[in-house]
Amino acid sequence: MNSNKKTARIVGVLFLVATAAFMIGDGVLQSVLNHPEFLSNLYPDRTKVIAGIFFELINSAAVVGIALLMFPILKQHNEAIALGYFGSRIIESALLIVSILSPLVLITLSEEYITAGAAGDSYFQTIGRAAIKGHYMAFEMAMLVLSLGSLIFCYLLYKSKLIPRFISVIGLIGYAALLASGCSAIFGYDIGMILYIPGAVFEIIFPIWLIVKGFNQTMKS
């Protein structure tokens, strides 16, 4: 197997790992953070929270791995876009790590809330809601960075024909939708997860293509 084919397969695996880890980690964390009585339940469910954080860390590590492996490949076609994509994925990873600090803080806050009982209820609730808001804000910022970086990434894939162009077009549509979703969330408009679907489709089709077929031979040596 040549080095390009091997790199393509590793990138494909990392994309799938990142997607799966994010879906599992986010699903686990949301099941706790979205509970109406989250302060009462978060400390008793701390094992679940830590598991969710662990999967989120796997996602963050996979994102960095993708950035490192894709940079030399993209650089052959457009160095500026390669640097932009590399930087966007590093920033995305950092923001995702920042977003999981809040659940860690909330574990301690929940323990103190349970110990205090009714005393200082509003105090704990205020801090808890602020921590959750910080978690979501950091996450949405990460999604904005991801969508912007991935738009230029898919544009370069389209121009270079490293993969079939229809896959690149799916990516362009998906990340444009993700950008719209992130902007809406930051300005206080929750339109749900529907705009995540096109991007999720790309992040399944693209890595499978890389694992099975690799990059097209139009790639410079």
XYZ file of C-alpha atoms in Angstrom:
221
model
C 0.000 0.000 0.000
C 1.482 3.373 -0.968
C 1.802 6.144 1.613
C -1.038 8.226 0.142
C -3.456 5.306 0.324
C -2.390 4.553 3.892
C -2.787 8.193 4.922
C -6.240 8.320 3.328
C -7.343 5.264 5.294
C -6.038 6.658 8.580
C -7.821 9.980 7.930
C -11.000 8.067 7.113
C -10.786 6.086 10.346
C -10.122 9.253 12.369
C -13.166 10.955 10.823
C -15.362 8.003 11.813
C -13.834 7.859 15.298
C -14.379 11.606 15.766
C -17.990 11.411 14.582
C -18.830 8.359 16.718
C -17.064 9.728 19.816
C -18.795 13.088 19.470
C -22.245 11.535 19.063
C -21.778 9.231 22.058
C -20.138 11.849 24.285
C -22.592 14.614 23.440
C -25.566 12.281 23.845
C -24.386 11.155 27.282
C -23.657 14.702 28.481
C -26.933 16.133 27.194
C -28.925 13.427 28.983
C -27.530 14.811 32.249
C -27.224 18.542 31.505
C -30.743 18.822 30.068
C -32.375 17.225 33.093
C -34.699 19.717 34.870
C -33.085 18.816 38.208
C -29.543 18.669 36.855
C -27.941 19.908 40.085
C -29.560 17.110 42.060
C -28.686 14.422 39.532
C -25.323 15.445 38.153
C -23.138 14.336 41.072
C -24.888 10.958 41.466
C -24.514 10.527 37.680
C -20.880 11.664 37.689
C -19.702 8.378 36.160
C -21.919 9.076 33.166
C -20.627 12.663 32.950
C -16.990 11.548 33.091
C -17.687 8.941 30.400
C -19.215 11.641 28.193
C -16.185 13.875 28.751
C -13.873 10.981 27.886
C -15.589 10.481 24.521
C -15.440 14.222 23.867
C -11.691 14.121 24.504
C -11.351 11.266 22.008
C -13.175 13.440 19.484
C -10.842 16.371 20.182
C -7.747 14.190 19.787
C -9.056 12.708 16.517
C -9.707 16.222 15.176
C -6.061 17.167 15.805
C -4.935 13.959 14.102
C -7.015 14.785 11.022
C -5.493 18.276 10.883
C -1.943 16.935 11.064
C -2.450 14.272 8.397
C -4.409 16.430 5.939
C -2.062 19.414 6.007
C 0.743 17.986 3.806
C -1.835 16.631 1.338
C -3.788 19.880 1.025
C -0.580 21.925 0.935
C 0.265 20.367 -2.435
C -2.793 22.076 -3.926
C -3.164 25.318 -1.948
C -0.942 26.170 1.001
C -3.121 29.028 2.286
C -6.228 26.837 2.452
C -4.184 24.011 3.959
C -3.025 26.339 6.750
C -6.552 27.674 7.230
C -8.016 24.202 7.581
C -5.195 23.093 9.896
C -5.684 26.133 12.134
C -9.458 25.793 12.199
C -9.307 22.195 13.396
C -6.787 23.014 16.136
C -8.995 25.888 17.337
C -12.066 23.649 17.132
C -10.344 21.029 19.284
C -9.333 23.665 21.857
C -12.882 25.056 22.053
C -14.334 21.560 22.482
C -11.951 20.975 25.386
C -13.025 24.306 26.907
C -16.672 23.258 26.521
C -16.172 20.139 28.635
C -14.684 22.103 31.533
C -18.186 23.194 32.551
C -19.488 19.658 33.186
C -16.399 19.018 35.333
C -17.127 22.141 37.380
C -20.778 21.138 37.642
C -19.871 17.813 39.256
C -18.355 19.679 42.220
C -21.166 22.231 42.231
C -23.749 19.448 42.295
C -22.013 17.785 45.234
C -22.040 21.034 47.198
C -25.659 21.686 46.229
C -26.734 18.283 47.543
C -24.749 18.793 50.753
C -26.203 22.279 51.325
C -29.788 21.115 50.853
C -32.238 23.984 50.488
C -29.701 26.553 51.690
C -28.404 28.788 48.905
C -30.611 27.138 46.304
C -30.847 30.185 44.052
C -27.077 30.736 44.340
C -26.282 27.241 43.109
C -28.926 27.426 40.392
C -27.487 30.688 39.059
C -23.944 29.320 38.888
C -25.189 26.052 37.390
C -27.134 27.761 34.621
C -24.142 30.021 33.859
C -21.856 26.987 33.608
C -24.242 25.222 31.231
C -24.563 28.367 29.124
C -20.765 28.569 28.944
C -20.646 24.926 27.848
C -23.087 25.529 25.008
C -21.456 28.779 23.942
C -18.002 27.179 23.657
C -19.548 24.273 21.746
C -21.332 26.568 19.287
C -18.122 28.529 18.741
C -16.380 25.233 17.983
C -19.100 24.414 15.440
C -18.657 27.832 13.803
C -14.920 27.281 13.458
C -15.514 23.740 12.186
C -18.013 24.919 9.576
C -15.800 27.765 8.296
C -12.693 25.605 8.124
C -14.549 22.717 6.521
C -16.124 24.943 3.876
C -12.689 25.890 2.542
C -11.619 22.260 2.973
C -14.498 20.999 0.815
C -13.874 23.781 -1.695
C -10.283 22.604 -2.105
C -11.416 18.979 -2.350
C -13.795 20.055 -5.111
C -11.141 22.000 -7.042
C -8.403 19.392 -6.657
C -10.696 16.418 -7.395
C -9.043 14.454 -4.586
C -12.433 12.805 -4.124
C -15.503 12.676 -6.379
C -16.976 16.142 -6.664
C -20.461 15.088 -5.573
C -19.031 14.200 -2.151
C -17.373 17.623 -1.926
C -20.702 19.264 -2.821
C -22.433 17.353 -0.007
C -19.757 18.703 2.313
C -20.220 22.279 1.111
C -23.977 22.037 1.664
C -23.531 20.337 5.025
C -21.083 22.811 6.478
C -23.017 25.797 5.144
C -26.030 24.428 7.022
C -23.891 23.912 10.136
C -22.665 27.511 9.886
C -26.270 28.729 9.681
C -27.183 26.596 12.697
C -24.246 27.887 14.738
C -24.987 31.529 13.919
C -28.656 31.045 14.823
C -27.771 29.408 18.150
C -25.350 32.179 19.124
C -28.024 34.806 18.451
C -30.522 32.873 20.555
C -32.534 31.051 17.895
C -32.694 27.315 18.481
C -33.693 25.562 15.260
C -32.812 22.100 16.485
C -30.447 19.533 15.058
C -31.911 19.335 11.552
C -29.153 21.482 10.029
C -26.552 19.041 11.375
C -27.827 16.274 9.096
C -26.142 17.233 5.771
C -22.770 17.637 7.481
C -23.232 14.316 9.273
C -23.933 12.653 5.915
C -20.650 14.030 4.547
C -18.732 12.895 7.635
C -19.932 9.352 7.001
C -19.633 9.176 3.193
C -16.264 10.970 3.011
C -14.324 8.712 5.417
C -15.862 5.552 3.973
C -14.725 6.677 0.516
C -11.216 7.322 1.846
C -11.032 3.913 3.513
C -12.283 2.057 0.436
C -10.883 4.126 -2.443
C -8.394 6.625 -1.020
C -7.576 9.920 -2.713
C -7.852 10.171 -6.484
C -4.633 9.890 -8.432
C -4.875 13.523 -9.501
C -3.025 14.222 -6.248
C 0.481 15.549 -6.777
C 3.320 13.345 -5.654
